[in-house]
Amino acid sequence: SQQGEEDPQALSIQEGENATMNCSYKTSINNLQWYRQNSGRGLVHLILIRSNEREKHSGRLRVTLDTSKKSSSLLITASRAADTASYFCAHMDSNYQLIWGAGTKLIIKP
Amino acid sequence: SAVISQKPSRDICQRGTSLTIQCQVDSQVTMMFWYRQQPGQSLTLIATANQGSEATYESGFVIDKFPISRPNLTFSTLTVSNMSPEDSSIYLCSVERRGPGADTQYFGPGTRLTVL
Protein backbone atom coordinates (compact mmCIF):
# COMPACT_ATOMS: atom_id res chain seq x y z
CA SER A 1 0.00 0.00 0.00
CA GLN A 2 1.07 3.57 -0.52
CA GLN A 3 1.12 5.66 2.62
CA GLY A 4 4.00 7.99 1.93
CA GLU A 5 4.04 11.30 0.23
CA GLU A 6 6.75 13.07 -1.61
CA ASP A 7 7.17 16.59 -2.75
CA PRO A 8 7.68 18.10 -5.11
CA GLN A 9 6.16 15.77 -7.67
CA ALA A 10 8.48 17.23 -10.27
CA LEU A 11 11.61 19.33 -10.03
CA SER A 12 13.60 20.92 -12.82
CA ILE A 13 16.90 22.64 -12.04
CA GLN A 14 20.07 23.74 -13.77
CA GLU A 15 23.11 21.51 -13.74
CA GLY A 16 25.31 22.37 -10.80
CA GLU A 17 22.46 23.45 -8.53
CA ASN A 18 21.35 21.48 -5.50
CA ALA A 19 18.15 19.45 -5.55
CA THR A 20 16.07 18.79 -2.46
CA MET A 21 13.25 16.28 -2.28
CA ASN A 22 11.05 15.64 0.73
CA CYS A 23 9.20 12.61 1.96
CA SER A 24 6.61 12.13 4.68
CA TYR A 25 5.11 9.01 6.21
CA LYS A 26 2.42 8.13 8.68
CA THR A 27 3.50 5.17 10.77
CA SER A 28 6.47 4.29 12.94
CA ILE A 29 9.40 3.00 10.92
CA ASN A 30 12.37 0.72 11.17
CA ASN A 31 14.24 2.56 8.50
CA LEU A 32 13.66 4.79 5.51
CA GLN A 33 15.21 4.27 2.12
CA TRP A 34 15.69 6.34 -0.99
CA TYR A 35 15.70 4.83 -4.47
CA ARG A 36 16.40 6.14 -7.93
CA GLN A 37 14.79 4.94 -11.11
CA ASN A 38 16.23 5.95 -14.43
CA SER A 39 13.97 5.78 -17.45
CA GLY A 40 13.71 2.22 -18.73
CA ARG A 41 15.76 0.77 -15.90
CA GLY A 42 15.11 -0.88 -12.58
CA LEU A 43 15.19 0.71 -9.17
CA VAL A 44 18.54 1.46 -7.63
CA HIS A 45 18.88 1.64 -3.88
CA LEU A 46 20.63 4.89 -2.91
CA ILE A 47 20.76 5.16 0.83
CA LEU A 48 19.16 3.75 3.95
CA ILE A 49 18.76 5.72 7.15
CA ARG A 50 17.78 4.02 10.37
CA SER A 51 15.15 5.37 12.70
CA ASN A 52 17.79 6.30 15.29
CA GLU A 53 19.85 8.27 12.80
CA ARG A 54 19.28 11.91 11.91
CA GLU A 55 21.56 12.41 8.95
CA LYS A 56 23.51 10.30 6.53
CA HIS A 57 25.87 11.10 3.67
CA SER A 58 26.87 9.17 0.59
CA GLY A 59 28.95 11.02 -1.96
CA ARG A 60 26.83 13.93 -3.20
CA LEU A 61 23.77 12.62 -1.40
CA ARG A 62 22.65 13.82 2.00
CA VAL A 63 19.61 12.33 3.71
CA THR A 64 17.99 13.64 6.86
CA LEU A 65 15.34 12.02 9.00
CA ASP A 66 13.06 13.71 11.51
CA THR A 67 11.02 11.04 13.24
CA SER A 68 9.12 13.63 15.30
CA LYS A 69 7.79 15.13 12.08
CA LYS A 70 7.72 11.80 10.26
CA SER A 71 9.64 13.27 7.38
CA SER A 72 12.85 12.84 5.45
CA SER A 73 14.71 14.81 2.83
CA LEU A 74 17.15 13.88 0.11
CA LEU A 75 19.63 16.51 -1.00
CA ILE A 76 21.68 16.06 -4.14
CA THR A 77 24.49 18.58 -4.31
CA ALA A 78 26.16 19.86 -7.46
CA SER A 79 23.64 18.12 -9.69
CA ARG A 80 24.64 16.52 -12.98
CA ALA A 81 22.69 15.60 -16.07
CA ALA A 82 23.04 11.94 -15.09
CA ASP A 83 21.02 12.66 -11.93
CA THR A 84 17.90 13.04 -14.09
CA ALA A 85 15.62 10.31 -12.79
CA SER A 86 12.65 9.60 -10.56
CA TYR A 87 13.45 9.41 -6.86
CA PHE A 88 11.36 7.41 -4.43
CA CYS A 89 11.42 7.18 -0.68
CA ALA A 90 10.21 4.05 1.02
CA HIS A 91 9.89 3.08 4.63
CA MET A 92 9.76 -0.40 6.01
CA ASP A 93 6.82 -1.15 8.26
CA SER A 94 6.56 -3.64 11.09
CA ASN A 95 5.67 -6.38 8.58
CA TYR A 96 8.94 -5.78 6.72
CA GLN A 97 7.11 -4.47 3.71
CA LEU A 98 8.19 -1.36 1.92
CA ILE A 99 5.69 1.47 1.82
CA TRP A 100 6.39 3.80 -1.05
CA GLY A 101 6.00 7.45 -1.76
CA ALA A 102 4.71 8.69 -5.10
CA GLY A 103 8.14 9.78 -6.22
CA THR A 104 9.75 12.98 -7.45
CA LYS A 105 10.70 13.36 -11.07
CA LEU A 106 13.97 15.28 -11.22
CA ILE A 107 15.18 16.88 -14.43
CA ILE A 108 18.63 18.40 -14.62
CA LYS A 109 18.96 20.91 -17.41
CA PRO A 110 22.38 21.30 -19.02
CA SER B 1 23.26 -7.74 -1.63
CA ALA B 2 21.25 -9.97 -3.94
CA VAL B 3 21.42 -10.48 -7.69
CA ILE B 4 17.96 -10.78 -9.19
CA SER B 5 17.06 -11.49 -12.79
CA GLN B 6 13.70 -11.32 -14.50
CA LYS B 7 12.41 -12.75 -17.76
CA PRO B 8 11.21 -11.39 -20.06
CA SER B 9 12.63 -7.90 -19.78
CA ARG B 10 9.79 -6.60 -21.90
CA ASP B 11 6.86 -7.88 -23.91
CA ILE B 12 4.02 -6.62 -26.02
CA CYS B 13 0.89 -8.70 -25.65
CA GLN B 14 -2.60 -8.83 -27.04
CA ARG B 15 -5.68 -8.21 -24.96
CA GLY B 16 -7.08 -11.37 -23.42
CA THR B 17 -3.82 -13.30 -23.35
CA SER B 18 -1.65 -14.15 -20.34
CA LEU B 19 2.02 -13.59 -19.59
CA THR B 20 4.18 -15.33 -17.01
CA ILE B 21 7.09 -13.39 -15.59
CA GLN B 22 9.97 -15.26 -14.01
CA CYS B 23 12.15 -14.04 -11.15
CA GLN B 24 15.42 -15.74 -10.22
CA VAL B 25 17.55 -14.86 -7.20
CA ASP B 26 21.19 -15.84 -6.74
CA SER B 27 20.67 -16.92 -3.14
CA GLN B 28 17.94 -18.42 -1.02
CA VAL B 29 15.43 -15.96 0.36
CA THR B 30 12.35 -16.45 2.45
CA MET B 31 10.23 -13.58 1.23
CA MET B 32 9.79 -12.42 -2.33
CA PHE B 33 7.58 -9.56 -3.38
CA TRP B 34 5.91 -8.64 -6.64
CA TYR B 35 5.30 -5.00 -7.45
CA ARG B 36 3.63 -3.12 -10.25
CA GLN B 37 4.50 0.35 -11.40
CA GLN B 38 1.96 1.84 -13.72
CA PRO B 39 3.03 4.71 -15.96
CA GLY B 40 3.77 7.80 -13.94
CA GLN B 41 2.91 6.19 -10.62
CA SER B 42 4.83 4.84 -7.68
CA LEU B 43 5.37 1.18 -6.94
CA THR B 44 2.39 -0.81 -5.70
CA LEU B 45 2.78 -4.08 -3.91
CA ILE B 46 0.80 -6.88 -5.60
CA ALA B 47 1.58 -9.79 -3.33
CA THR B 48 4.08 -11.40 -1.01
CA ALA B 49 5.28 -14.86 -2.00
CA ASN B 50 6.69 -17.17 0.63
CA GLN B 51 8.02 -20.58 -0.30
CA GLY B 52 5.70 -23.41 0.60
CA SER B 53 2.60 -21.33 1.19
CA GLU B 54 -0.02 -19.42 -0.74
CA ALA B 55 0.89 -15.92 -1.77
CA THR B 56 -0.61 -13.07 0.22
CA TYR B 57 -2.34 -10.53 -1.98
CA GLU B 58 -2.83 -6.85 -1.30
CA SER B 59 -6.16 -5.15 -1.53
CA GLY B 60 -7.24 -4.82 -5.13
CA PHE B 61 -5.25 -7.80 -6.36
CA VAL B 62 -6.63 -11.35 -6.64
CA ILE B 63 -5.11 -14.73 -7.31
CA ASP B 64 -7.24 -15.37 -10.40
CA LYS B 65 -5.80 -12.31 -12.07
CA PHE B 66 -2.22 -12.59 -10.77
CA PRO B 67 -1.44 -16.21 -9.92
CA ILE B 68 1.97 -16.62 -8.29
CA SER B 69 4.17 -19.65 -7.91
CA ARG B 70 7.02 -20.04 -5.45
CA PRO B 71 8.39 -23.56 -5.98
CA ASN B 72 11.67 -22.99 -4.13
CA LEU B 73 13.70 -20.41 -2.24
CA THR B 74 15.35 -18.88 -5.32
CA PHE B 75 12.56 -18.67 -7.87
CA SER B 76 9.07 -17.24 -8.35
CA THR B 77 6.69 -16.52 -11.18
CA LEU B 78 3.91 -13.99 -11.57
CA THR B 79 1.26 -14.48 -14.25
CA VAL B 80 -0.79 -11.59 -15.53
CA SER B 81 -3.97 -13.24 -16.75
CA ASN B 82 -6.56 -12.15 -19.27
CA MET B 83 -4.69 -8.95 -19.88
CA SER B 84 -6.17 -5.59 -20.74
CA PRO B 85 -4.45 -2.32 -21.65
CA GLU B 86 -4.81 -1.24 -18.02
CA ASP B 87 -2.30 -3.95 -17.11
CA SER B 88 0.42 -2.16 -19.04
CA SER B 89 3.04 -1.58 -16.37
CA ILE B 90 6.50 -2.41 -15.21
CA TYR B 91 6.40 -5.49 -12.99
CA LEU B 92 9.19 -5.97 -10.48
CA CYS B 93 10.09 -8.74 -8.12
CA SER B 94 12.11 -8.04 -5.04
CA VAL B 95 13.61 -9.81 -2.06
CA GLU B 96 14.21 -8.58 1.41
CA ARG B 97 17.38 -8.83 3.42
CA ARG B 98 17.12 -8.56 7.16
CA GLY B 99 20.12 -7.18 8.94
CA PRO B 100 20.87 -6.17 12.51
CA GLY B 101 18.76 -3.10 13.04
CA ALA B 102 18.23 -2.50 9.37
CA ASP B 103 16.45 -4.15 6.50
CA THR B 104 16.37 -3.42 2.83
CA GLN B 105 14.84 -4.72 -0.33
CA TYR B 106 16.59 -5.51 -3.57
CA PHE B 107 14.75 -5.31 -6.86
CA GLY B 108 14.99 -7.10 -10.15
CA PRO B 109 15.42 -5.08 -13.34
CA GLY B 110 11.69 -5.21 -14.06
CA THR B 111 9.51 -6.48 -16.87
CA ARG B 112 7.97 -3.82 -19.06
CA LEU B 113 4.60 -5.04 -20.25
CA THR B 114 2.56 -3.34 -22.94
CA VAL B 115 -0.94 -4.65 -23.64
CA LEU B 116 -2.53 -3.66 -26.92
Tab-separated table of C-alpha atoms in Angstrom:
chain	number	residue	atom	x	y	z
A	1	SER	CA	0.000	0.000	0.000
A	2	GLN	CA	1.069	3.571	-0.516
A	3	GLN	CA	1.122	5.661	2.623
A	4	GLY	CA	3.999	7.992	1.933
A	5	GLU	CA	4.040	11.299	0.230
A	6	GLU	CA	6.753	13.071	-1.605
A	7	ASP	CA	7.166	16.591	-2.750
A	8	PRO	CA	7.680	18.099	-5.107
A	9	GLN	CA	6.158	15.770	-7.673
A	10	ALA	CA	8.482	17.231	-10.271
A	11	LEU	CA	11.607	19.333	-10.033
A	12	SER	CA	13.604	20.925	-12.823
A	13	ILE	CA	16.897	22.644	-12.039
A	14	GLN	CA	20.073	23.737	-13.769
A	15	GLU	CA	23.108	21.513	-13.742
A	16	GLY	CA	25.310	22.375	-10.799
A	17	GLU	CA	22.462	23.450	-8.529
A	18	ASN	CA	21.347	21.478	-5.497
A	19	ALA	CA	18.145	19.448	-5.552
A	20	THR	CA	16.073	18.785	-2.459
A	21	MET	CA	13.248	16.280	-2.282
A	22	ASN	CA	11.048	15.641	0.728
A	23	CYS	CA	9.204	12.609	1.957
A	24	SER	CA	6.609	12.130	4.680
A	25	TYR	CA	5.115	9.010	6.211
A	26	LYS	CA	2.418	8.133	8.676
A	27	THR	CA	3.502	5.173	10.771
A	28	SER	CA	6.472	4.289	12.941
A	29	ILE	CA	9.396	3.005	10.925
A	30	ASN	CA	12.369	0.718	11.170
A	31	ASN	CA	14.235	2.562	8.497
A	32	LEU	CA	13.664	4.793	5.510
A	33	GLN	CA	15.208	4.273	2.119
A	34	TRP	CA	15.690	6.339	-0.993
A	35	TYR	CA	15.695	4.828	-4.472
A	36	ARG	CA	16.395	6.142	-7.926
A	37	GLN	CA	14.787	4.941	-11.109
A	38	ASN	CA	16.227	5.947	-14.431
A	39	SER	CA	13.967	5.782	-17.452
A	40	GLY	CA	13.712	2.222	-18.735
A	41	ARG	CA	15.759	0.775	-15.904
A	42	GLY	CA	15.107	-0.877	-12.576
A	43	LEU	CA	15.193	0.712	-9.174
A	44	VAL	CA	18.538	1.465	-7.630
A	45	HIS	CA	18.881	1.637	-3.879
A	46	LEU	CA	20.632	4.888	-2.914
A	47	ILE	CA	20.755	5.157	0.826
A	48	LEU	CA	19.162	3.754	3.945
A	49	ILE	CA	18.764	5.721	7.151
A	50	ARG	CA	17.776	4.024	10.374
A	51	SER	CA	15.155	5.367	12.704
A	52	ASN	CA	17.787	6.298	15.293
A	53	GLU	CA	19.848	8.270	12.800
A	54	ARG	CA	19.283	11.914	11.915
A	55	GLU	CA	21.564	12.415	8.949
A	56	LYS	CA	23.514	10.299	6.529
A	57	HIS	CA	25.868	11.104	3.670
A	58	SER	CA	26.872	9.165	0.590
A	59	GLY	CA	28.948	11.024	-1.959
A	60	ARG	CA	26.835	13.934	-3.198
A	61	LEU	CA	23.769	12.625	-1.396
A	62	ARG	CA	22.651	13.818	2.000
A	63	VAL	CA	19.609	12.327	3.709
A	64	THR	CA	17.992	13.644	6.862
A	65	LEU	CA	15.341	12.015	8.998
A	66	ASP	CA	13.056	13.713	11.505
A	67	THR	CA	11.018	11.043	13.243
A	68	SER	CA	9.118	13.633	15.304
A	69	LYS	CA	7.789	15.131	12.083
A	70	LYS	CA	7.719	11.801	10.256
A	71	SER	CA	9.643	13.272	7.377
A	72	SER	CA	12.853	12.836	5.452
A	73	SER	CA	14.705	14.808	2.835
A	74	LEU	CA	17.148	13.882	0.113
A	75	LEU	CA	19.629	16.512	-0.998
A	76	ILE	CA	21.682	16.064	-4.143
A	77	THR	CA	24.489	18.582	-4.314
A	78	ALA	CA	26.164	19.865	-7.464
A	79	SER	CA	23.642	18.120	-9.688
A	80	ARG	CA	24.637	16.518	-12.975
A	81	ALA	CA	22.689	15.595	-16.072
A	82	ALA	CA	23.036	11.945	-15.085
A	83	ASP	CA	21.022	12.663	-11.933
A	84	THR	CA	17.905	13.035	-14.092
A	85	ALA	CA	15.623	10.306	-12.794
A	86	SER	CA	12.652	9.604	-10.560
A	87	TYR	CA	13.448	9.405	-6.858
A	88	PHE	CA	11.360	7.410	-4.430
A	89	CYS	CA	11.421	7.180	-0.684
A	90	ALA	CA	10.212	4.045	1.020
A	91	HIS	CA	9.894	3.085	4.633
A	92	MET	CA	9.755	-0.403	6.012
A	93	ASP	CA	6.819	-1.152	8.260
A	94	SER	CA	6.560	-3.640	11.085
A	95	ASN	CA	5.669	-6.384	8.581
A	96	TYR	CA	8.943	-5.782	6.719
A	97	GLN	CA	7.110	-4.466	3.711
A	98	LEU	CA	8.188	-1.360	1.916
A	99	ILE	CA	5.685	1.469	1.815
A	100	TRP	CA	6.390	3.796	-1.054
A	101	GLY	CA	5.999	7.451	-1.762
A	102	ALA	CA	4.712	8.687	-5.098
A	103	GLY	CA	8.143	9.780	-6.217
A	104	THR	CA	9.746	12.979	-7.453
A	105	LYS	CA	10.699	13.356	-11.072
A	106	LEU	CA	13.970	15.277	-11.223
A	107	ILE	CA	15.178	16.882	-14.434
A	108	ILE	CA	18.634	18.399	-14.618
A	109	LYS	CA	18.958	20.915	-17.410
A	110	PRO	CA	22.379	21.303	-19.017
B	1	SER	CA	23.255	-7.739	-1.626
B	2	ALA	CA	21.253	-9.965	-3.942
B	3	VAL	CA	21.416	-10.478	-7.689
B	4	ILE	CA	17.959	-10.776	-9.192
B	5	SER	CA	17.060	-11.492	-12.787
B	6	GLN	CA	13.704	-11.322	-14.502
B	7	LYS	CA	12.411	-12.747	-17.758
B	8	PRO	CA	11.211	-11.386	-20.057
B	9	SER	CA	12.631	-7.899	-19.784
B	10	ARG	CA	9.789	-6.598	-21.904
B	11	ASP	CA	6.864	-7.881	-23.912
B	12	ILE	CA	4.016	-6.617	-26.023
B	13	CYS	CA	0.890	-8.697	-25.651
B	14	GLN	CA	-2.602	-8.832	-27.044
B	15	ARG	CA	-5.678	-8.208	-24.958
B	16	GLY	CA	-7.082	-11.365	-23.421
B	17	THR	CA	-3.819	-13.296	-23.347
B	18	SER	CA	-1.653	-14.154	-20.337
B	19	LEU	CA	2.015	-13.589	-19.591
B	20	THR	CA	4.179	-15.327	-17.015
B	21	ILE	CA	7.091	-13.388	-15.587
B	22	GLN	CA	9.971	-15.263	-14.007
B	23	CYS	CA	12.146	-14.040	-11.152
B	24	GLN	CA	15.420	-15.745	-10.223
B	25	VAL	CA	17.551	-14.865	-7.200
B	26	ASP	CA	21.191	-15.843	-6.737
B	27	SER	CA	20.671	-16.919	-3.138
B	28	GLN	CA	17.937	-18.425	-1.018
B	29	VAL	CA	15.435	-15.965	0.356
B	30	THR	CA	12.352	-16.453	2.446
B	31	MET	CA	10.235	-13.582	1.230
B	32	MET	CA	9.791	-12.420	-2.329
B	33	PHE	CA	7.582	-9.565	-3.383
B	34	TRP	CA	5.910	-8.636	-6.642
B	35	TYR	CA	5.302	-5.000	-7.453
B	36	ARG	CA	3.634	-3.119	-10.253
B	37	GLN	CA	4.496	0.348	-11.396
B	38	GLN	CA	1.962	1.843	-13.724
B	39	PRO	CA	3.032	4.708	-15.963
B	40	GLY	CA	3.772	7.795	-13.944
B	41	GLN	CA	2.914	6.187	-10.618
B	42	SER	CA	4.834	4.836	-7.676
B	43	LEU	CA	5.372	1.185	-6.941
B	44	THR	CA	2.390	-0.806	-5.702
B	45	LEU	CA	2.780	-4.082	-3.911
B	46	ILE	CA	0.805	-6.875	-5.602
B	47	ALA	CA	1.583	-9.788	-3.330
B	48	THR	CA	4.082	-11.400	-1.013
B	49	ALA	CA	5.277	-14.856	-1.999
B	50	ASN	CA	6.690	-17.173	0.632
B	51	GLN	CA	8.016	-20.580	-0.298
B	52	GLY	CA	5.697	-23.413	0.601
B	53	SER	CA	2.600	-21.329	1.190
B	54	GLU	CA	-0.017	-19.417	-0.739
B	55	ALA	CA	0.887	-15.916	-1.766
B	56	THR	CA	-0.612	-13.074	0.225
B	57	TYR	CA	-2.338	-10.534	-1.979
B	58	GLU	CA	-2.828	-6.849	-1.302
B	59	SER	CA	-6.160	-5.146	-1.529
B	60	GLY	CA	-7.237	-4.816	-5.129
B	61	PHE	CA	-5.254	-7.804	-6.361
B	62	VAL	CA	-6.627	-11.347	-6.637
B	63	ILE	CA	-5.114	-14.732	-7.312
B	64	ASP	CA	-7.242	-15.373	-10.404
B	65	LYS	CA	-5.796	-12.305	-12.074
B	66	PHE	CA	-2.219	-12.590	-10.766
B	67	PRO	CA	-1.436	-16.207	-9.916
B	68	ILE	CA	1.968	-16.616	-8.292
B	69	SER	CA	4.166	-19.653	-7.915
B	70	ARG	CA	7.025	-20.044	-5.452
B	71	PRO	CA	8.395	-23.556	-5.982
B	72	ASN	CA	11.669	-22.993	-4.129
B	73	LEU	CA	13.698	-20.407	-2.239
B	74	THR	CA	15.348	-18.876	-5.318
B	75	PHE	CA	12.557	-18.674	-7.867
B	76	SER	CA	9.074	-17.245	-8.346
B	77	THR	CA	6.688	-16.522	-11.185
B	78	LEU	CA	3.910	-13.985	-11.573
B	79	THR	CA	1.265	-14.478	-14.250
B	80	VAL	CA	-0.790	-11.591	-15.527
B	81	SER	CA	-3.967	-13.242	-16.749
B	82	ASN	CA	-6.556	-12.148	-19.273
B	83	MET	CA	-4.685	-8.951	-19.876
B	84	SER	CA	-6.174	-5.595	-20.742
B	85	PRO	CA	-4.452	-2.320	-21.653
B	86	GLU	CA	-4.807	-1.240	-18.016
B	87	ASP	CA	-2.303	-3.955	-17.110
B	88	SER	CA	0.425	-2.162	-19.041
B	89	SER	CA	3.041	-1.585	-16.369
B	90	ILE	CA	6.502	-2.411	-15.207
B	91	TYR	CA	6.397	-5.492	-12.991
B	92	LEU	CA	9.186	-5.966	-10.483
B	93	CYS	CA	10.085	-8.739	-8.123
B	94	SER	CA	12.108	-8.037	-5.044
B	95	VAL	CA	13.609	-9.815	-2.063
B	96	GLU	CA	14.209	-8.577	1.409
B	97	ARG	CA	17.375	-8.826	3.425
B	98	ARG	CA	17.119	-8.563	7.165
B	99	GLY	CA	20.121	-7.184	8.937
B	100	PRO	CA	20.871	-6.174	12.512
B	101	GLY	CA	18.761	-3.100	13.035
B	102	ALA	CA	18.234	-2.497	9.373
B	103	ASP	CA	16.454	-4.150	6.505
B	104	THR	CA	16.370	-3.422	2.828
B	105	GLN	CA	14.845	-4.719	-0.326
B	106	TYR	CA	16.585	-5.508	-3.574
B	107	PHE	CA	14.752	-5.315	-6.857
B	108	GLY	CA	14.987	-7.098	-10.145
B	109	PRO	CA	15.416	-5.077	-13.339
B	110	GLY	CA	11.689	-5.213	-14.055
B	111	THR	CA	9.506	-6.482	-16.868
B	112	ARG	CA	7.974	-3.818	-19.058
B	113	LEU	CA	4.596	-5.037	-20.249
B	114	THR	CA	2.557	-3.345	-22.944
B	115	VAL	CA	-0.937	-4.654	-23.644
B	116	LEU	CA	-2.528	-3.661	-26.919
